[in-house]
Structures are given as structure tokens and as C-alpha cells.
Coordinates of N, CA, C and O in Angstrom, one line a residue:
M1 N -34.6 48.7 86.4 CA -34.2 47.9 87.4 C -33.1 49.0 88.3 O -32.1 49.5 87.5
N2 N -33.2 48.8 89.5 CA -31.3 49.5 90.3 C -30.6 48.7 90.0 O -30.2 47.6 89.8
P3 N -29.6 49.6 90.1 CA -27.9 49.1 89.2 C -27.6 47.9 90.1 O -26.9 47.5 90.1
V4 N -27.8 48.2 91.5 CA -27.6 47.8 92.1 C -27.6 46.5 92.5 O -27.1 45.0 92.9
F5 N -29.3 46.1 92.7 CA -29.9 44.7 92.8 C -29.7 44.1 91.2 O -29.6 42.8 91.1
G6 N -29.2 44.6 89.7 CA -28.9 44.0 88.5 C -27.7 43.3 88.9 O -27.4 42.5 88.7
E7 N -26.2 44.0 89.6 CA -24.9 43.7 90.3 C -25.1 42.7 91.0 O -24.7 41.5 90.8
F8 N -26.4 42.7 91.7 CA -26.5 41.6 92.9 C -27.2 40.0 91.9 O -26.8 39.3 92.2
L9 N -27.9 40.6 91.2 CA -28.1 39.5 90.6 C -27.7 38.5 89.1 O -26.8 37.4 89.2
G10 N -26.7 39.9 89.1 CA -25.3 39.5 87.9 C -24.1 38.4 89.4 O -24.1 37.5 88.7
Y11 N -24.1 39.0 90.0 CA -23.1 38.0 90.9 C -23.7 36.8 91.5 O -23.0 35.6 91.5
M12 N -25.2 36.8 91.7 CA -25.5 35.8 92.5 C -26.0 34.2 91.7 O -25.9 33.3 91.7
S13 N -25.9 35.2 89.9 CA -26.1 34.0 89.2 C -25.2 33.1 88.7 O -24.7 32.5 88.5
G14 N -24.5 34.1 88.9 CA -22.5 33.7 88.1 C -21.9 32.4 89.4 O -21.4 31.5 89.0
L15 N -22.2 32.9 91.1 CA -22.0 32.5 91.6 C -22.7 30.6 92.1 O -22.1 29.7 91.6
L16 N -24.1 30.8 91.5 CA -24.9 29.3 91.3 C -24.3 28.9 90.6 O -24.2 27.5 90.9
T17 N -24.0 29.0 89.3 CA -23.8 28.8 88.1 C -22.6 27.9 88.3 O -22.6 26.4 88.0
A18 N -21.5 28.6 89.0 CA -20.2 28.0 89.0 C -20.2 26.9 90.1 O -19.5 25.8 90.4
L19 N -21.2 27.2 91.4 CA -21.6 26.6 92.2 C -22.0 25.0 91.9 O -22.1 23.7 92.7
A20 N -22.8 25.2 91.0 CA -23.7 24.0 90.2 C -22.9 22.4 90.3 O -23.6 21.4 90.0
F21 N -21.6 23.1 89.7 CA -21.2 22.0 89.4 C -20.0 21.7 90.4 O -19.3 20.2 90.3
L22 N -19.8 22.2 91.4 CA -18.9 21.4 92.3 C -19.3 20.1 93.2 O -18.3 19.5 93.4
P23 N -20.4 20.2 93.2 CA -21.0 18.2 93.6 C -20.3 17.5 93.2 O -20.0 16.6 93.5
Q24 N -20.5 17.6 91.4 CA -20.8 16.7 90.4 C -18.8 16.4 90.8 O -18.2 15.3 90.3
A25 N -18.0 17.5 90.4 CA -16.5 17.3 90.6 C -15.7 16.9 91.8 O -15.0 16.1 92.1
L26 N -16.4 17.4 92.8 CA -16.1 16.5 94.0 C -16.8 14.7 94.0 O -15.3 14.5 95.1
K27 N -17.8 14.5 93.7 CA -18.3 13.2 93.4 C -17.1 12.4 92.7 O -16.8 11.4 92.9
S28 N -17.1 13.4 91.4 CA -16.1 12.2 90.8 C -15.1 12.3 91.2 O -14.0 11.3 91.1
I29 N -14.1 13.4 91.8 CA -12.8 12.9 92.1 C -12.6 12.2 93.6 O -11.8 11.2 93.1
A30 N -13.2 12.3 94.4 CA -13.7 11.2 95.5 C -13.8 9.5 94.9 O -13.5 8.5 95.5
T31 N -14.6 9.3 94.2 CA -15.1 8.5 93.8 C -14.4 7.6 92.8 O -14.3 6.6 92.1
K32 N -13.6 8.5 91.8 CA -13.0 8.6 90.4 C -13.8 7.8 89.7 O -13.5 6.5 88.5
N33 N -14.9 7.6 89.9 CA -16.1 7.4 88.5 C -16.8 8.2 87.6 O -17.5 9.1 88.5
V34 N -16.6 8.2 86.9 CA -17.3 9.2 85.8 C -18.1 8.3 84.7 O -18.2 9.0 83.3
S35 N -18.3 7.3 84.7 CA -18.8 5.9 83.7 C -20.1 6.6 83.5 O -20.5 6.4 82.4
G36 N -21.0 7.2 84.4 CA -22.2 7.6 83.7 C -22.3 9.0 83.2 O -23.7 9.4 82.6
L37 N -21.3 10.1 82.9 CA -21.2 11.4 82.3 C -20.9 11.5 81.2 O -20.0 10.4 80.3
S38 N -21.5 12.0 80.4 CA -21.4 12.2 78.7 C -20.1 13.0 78.4 O -20.1 13.8 79.0
R39 N -18.9 12.4 77.7 CA -17.8 13.1 77.1 C -18.4 14.5 76.6 O -18.0 15.5 76.1
S40 N -19.5 14.1 75.8 CA -19.6 14.9 74.6 C -20.2 16.1 75.2 O -20.1 17.3 74.7
M41 N -20.9 16.0 76.0 CA -21.8 16.7 76.6 C -20.9 18.2 78.0 O -20.7 18.9 77.0
Y42 N -19.7 17.1 78.2 CA -19.1 18.2 78.6 C -17.5 18.8 77.7 O -17.5 19.4 77.9
I43 N -17.7 18.5 76.6 CA -16.7 18.9 76.0 C -17.3 20.3 75.1 O -17.0 21.3 74.9
V44 N -19.0 20.0 74.7 CA -19.9 21.3 74.4 C -19.8 22.4 75.5 O -19.4 22.8 75.1
Y45 N -19.4 22.2 76.8 CA -19.9 22.5 77.9 C -18.8 23.7 77.9 O -19.0 24.8 78.2
C46 N -17.7 23.6 78.0 CA -16.4 23.9 78.6 C -16.1 24.9 76.9 O -15.5 25.3 77.6
T47 N -16.8 24.2 76.0 CA -16.8 25.1 74.7 C -17.2 26.2 75.0 O -16.6 27.5 74.5
A48 N -18.6 26.4 75.2 CA -19.3 27.3 75.4 C -18.6 28.4 76.8 O -18.8 29.5 76.6
L49 N -18.4 27.5 77.9 CA -17.9 28.6 78.8 C -16.5 28.9 78.0 O -16.2 30.3 79.0
V50 N -15.6 28.6 77.3 CA -14.5 29.6 77.0 C -15.1 30.8 76.2 O -14.8 31.3 76.0
C51 N -15.8 30.3 75.0 CA -16.5 31.6 74.3 C -17.4 32.6 75.5 O -17.6 33.7 75.5
W52 N -18.0 32.0 76.1 CA -18.3 33.2 77.7 C -17.5 33.7 78.2 O -17.4 35.0 78.6
I53 N -15.7 33.4 78.2 CA -15.0 33.9 79.0 C -14.3 35.4 78.2 O -14.5 36.3 78.2
L54 N -14.4 34.4 77.0 CA -14.3 35.4 75.6 C -14.7 36.9 75.5 O -14.5 37.8 75.3
Y55 N -16.2 36.6 76.0 CA -17.6 37.3 75.4 C -16.7 38.2 77.2 O -17.3 39.6 76.5
G56 N -17.1 38.0 77.8 CA -16.9 38.8 79.7 C -15.9 39.5 78.7 O -15.7 40.7 79.6
I57 N -14.6 39.1 78.4 CA -13.4 40.0 78.4 C -13.9 40.9 77.4 O -13.2 42.4 77.6
Y58 N -14.5 40.6 75.9 CA -15.0 41.5 75.5 C -15.7 43.0 75.7 O -15.4 44.1 75.6
L59 N -16.2 42.3 77.0 CA -17.6 43.7 77.3 C -16.6 43.7 78.4 O -17.4 45.3 79.3
H60 N -15.7 43.4 79.1 CA -14.2 43.8 79.9 C -15.7 43.8 81.6 O -16.4 44.7 82.6
S61 N -16.6 42.7 81.6 CA -17.4 42.2 82.3 C -16.6 41.3 84.0 O -16.3 40.1 83.2
V62 N -16.4 41.9 84.8 CA -15.6 41.0 85.7 C -16.7 39.9 86.1 O -16.4 38.6 86.7
Q63 N -17.7 40.1 86.3 CA -18.8 38.7 86.6 C -18.7 37.2 85.2 O -18.4 36.3 86.1
I64 N -18.9 37.7 84.4 CA -19.1 36.8 83.2 C -17.8 36.4 83.3 O -17.6 35.0 83.0
I65 N -16.2 36.9 83.3 CA -14.7 36.4 83.9 C -14.7 35.5 84.4 O -14.1 34.0 84.6
F66 N -14.9 36.0 85.7 CA -14.8 35.4 87.0 C -15.3 34.1 87.0 O -15.4 32.7 87.3
F67 N -16.7 34.2 87.0 CA -17.5 32.9 87.3 C -17.7 31.5 86.5 O -17.6 31.1 86.5
N68 N -17.9 32.3 84.9 CA -16.8 31.2 84.2 C -16.0 30.5 83.8 O -15.9 29.4 83.6
S69 N -15.1 31.0 85.0 CA -14.0 30.8 84.8 C -13.6 29.6 85.6 O -12.9 28.6 85.9
I70 N -14.7 30.1 87.2 CA -14.5 29.0 87.6 C -15.4 28.0 87.3 O -14.6 26.5 87.9
T71 N -16.5 27.8 86.8 CA -17.5 26.8 86.2 C -16.1 26.2 85.2 O -16.5 24.9 85.1
L72 N -15.4 26.9 84.2 CA -14.8 26.2 83.9 C -13.5 25.0 84.5 O -12.9 24.1 83.6
V73 N -13.0 25.9 85.3 CA -12.0 24.6 85.7 C -13.0 23.4 86.6 O -12.5 22.4 86.5
F74 N -14.1 23.7 87.1 CA -14.6 22.7 87.6 C -14.8 21.6 86.5 O -15.1 19.9 86.4
N75 N -15.8 21.9 85.3 CA -16.2 20.8 84.1 C -14.5 20.6 83.9 O -14.7 19.5 83.0
A76 N -13.8 21.3 83.6 CA -12.5 20.5 82.8 C -11.9 19.2 83.4 O -11.4 18.7 83.4
I77 N -12.4 19.6 85.1 CA -11.6 18.4 86.0 C -12.4 17.3 85.1 O -11.8 16.2 85.4
I78 N -13.5 18.0 85.6 CA -14.4 16.4 85.1 C -14.4 15.6 83.9 O -14.2 14.9 83.2
L79 N -14.2 17.0 82.8 CA -13.6 16.1 81.4 C -12.5 15.5 81.8 O -12.8 14.4 80.9
Y80 N -11.7 15.6 82.4 CA -10.1 15.1 82.3 C -10.3 13.9 82.1 O -9.8 12.8 82.1
M81 N -11.0 13.9 83.8 CA -11.3 12.4 83.7 C -12.2 11.8 83.1 O -11.8 10.3 83.3
I82 N -13.1 11.7 82.5 CA -13.9 11.4 81.7 C -13.0 10.7 80.6 O -12.8 9.5 80.0
I83 N -12.1 11.7 79.8 CA -11.3 11.7 78.8 C -10.1 10.2 79.3 O -9.9 9.4 78.9
T84 N -9.4 10.8 80.8 CA -8.2 9.8 80.7 C -8.8 8.0 81.1 O -8.6 7.5 81.2
A85 N -10.5 8.3 81.9 CA -11.1 7.0 82.5 C -11.9 5.8 81.2 O -11.6 5.0 81.3
T86 N -11.6 7.5 80.0 CA -11.9 6.0 78.4 C -10.8 5.0 78.1 O -10.1 5.5 77.2
K87 N -11.0 4.0 78.3 CA -10.0 3.2 77.6 C -11.0 2.8 75.8 O -11.8 2.4 75.6
P88 N -9.6 2.8 75.0 CA -10.1 2.6 73.8 C -10.6 1.3 73.7 O -10.0 0.1 74.1
V89 N -11.7 0.9 72.8 CA -12.0 -0.3 72.7 C -10.9 -0.8 71.8 O -10.6 -0.4 70.7
K90 N -10.4 -2.1 71.6 CA -9.1 -3.0 70.8 C -10.3 -3.9 70.2 O -11.7 -4.7 70.5
S91 N -10.1 -4.0 68.9 CA -11.2 -4.2 68.0 C -9.9 -6.1 68.3 O -8.7 -6.1 68.0
K92 N -11.0 -7.1 67.6 CA -10.4 -8.1 67.5 C -10.3 -9.0 66.5 O -11.5 -8.9 65.0
K93 N -9.0 -9.2 66.0 CA -8.8 -9.7 64.9 C -9.2 -11.1 64.5 O -9.0 -12.1 65.2
K94 N -9.8 -11.3 63.6 CA -10.1 -13.0 63.7 C -8.9 -13.5 62.5 O -7.4 -13.4 62.1
K95 N -8.5 -15.1 63.2 CA -7.7 -16.0 62.7 C -7.9 -16.8 62.1 O -8.9 -17.3 61.9

């Protein structure tokens, strides 16, 4: 494979992955509604992104570090909104 094309693929895949979560982040911020989103999915995904960033640091890969960091920011915003929007369930005491 042509090295220039390989670099292009790396940048395009990173950019598209990062941008994929932008609409959800913007919609969640604008509406302040995250009721249909899974907290556990965002926890797992943010954890995976941190692992990718650490792997990118290990490989000295600017693409992996940069684009996964952007994706982490978008997903961390959504996760924060999910966590803060979730109200604890109050237990009812019997009288």
C-alpha cells in the first residue's frame, strides 16, 4: 500500500470516528435530554478510548492520540450529562 494513502486512511478514519459522536453531543447539550442513552455503554466506550490513547502514546502515533482524544471529549461530555441527569431512586419506607 502506498504510504501516503495509508496515512490518509488513518487520518480519515480518525476524523470520521471523532465526528460520529459530535451530533449526539450537540443534541444532548442543546436539549439536555439524555434519558434514552446507556450509561454503561458510555462508560465502556470512554474506557476504551483512554486505552486507545495510551496505546497511541506507546506507538507514538499522532493520529491515534489526537482523534481518540477528540472522541473522548465528546463522549465524556455525554457521559457527564448522563451521570448528572440520573437521579437516585428513593426507597419507600413502610410505616
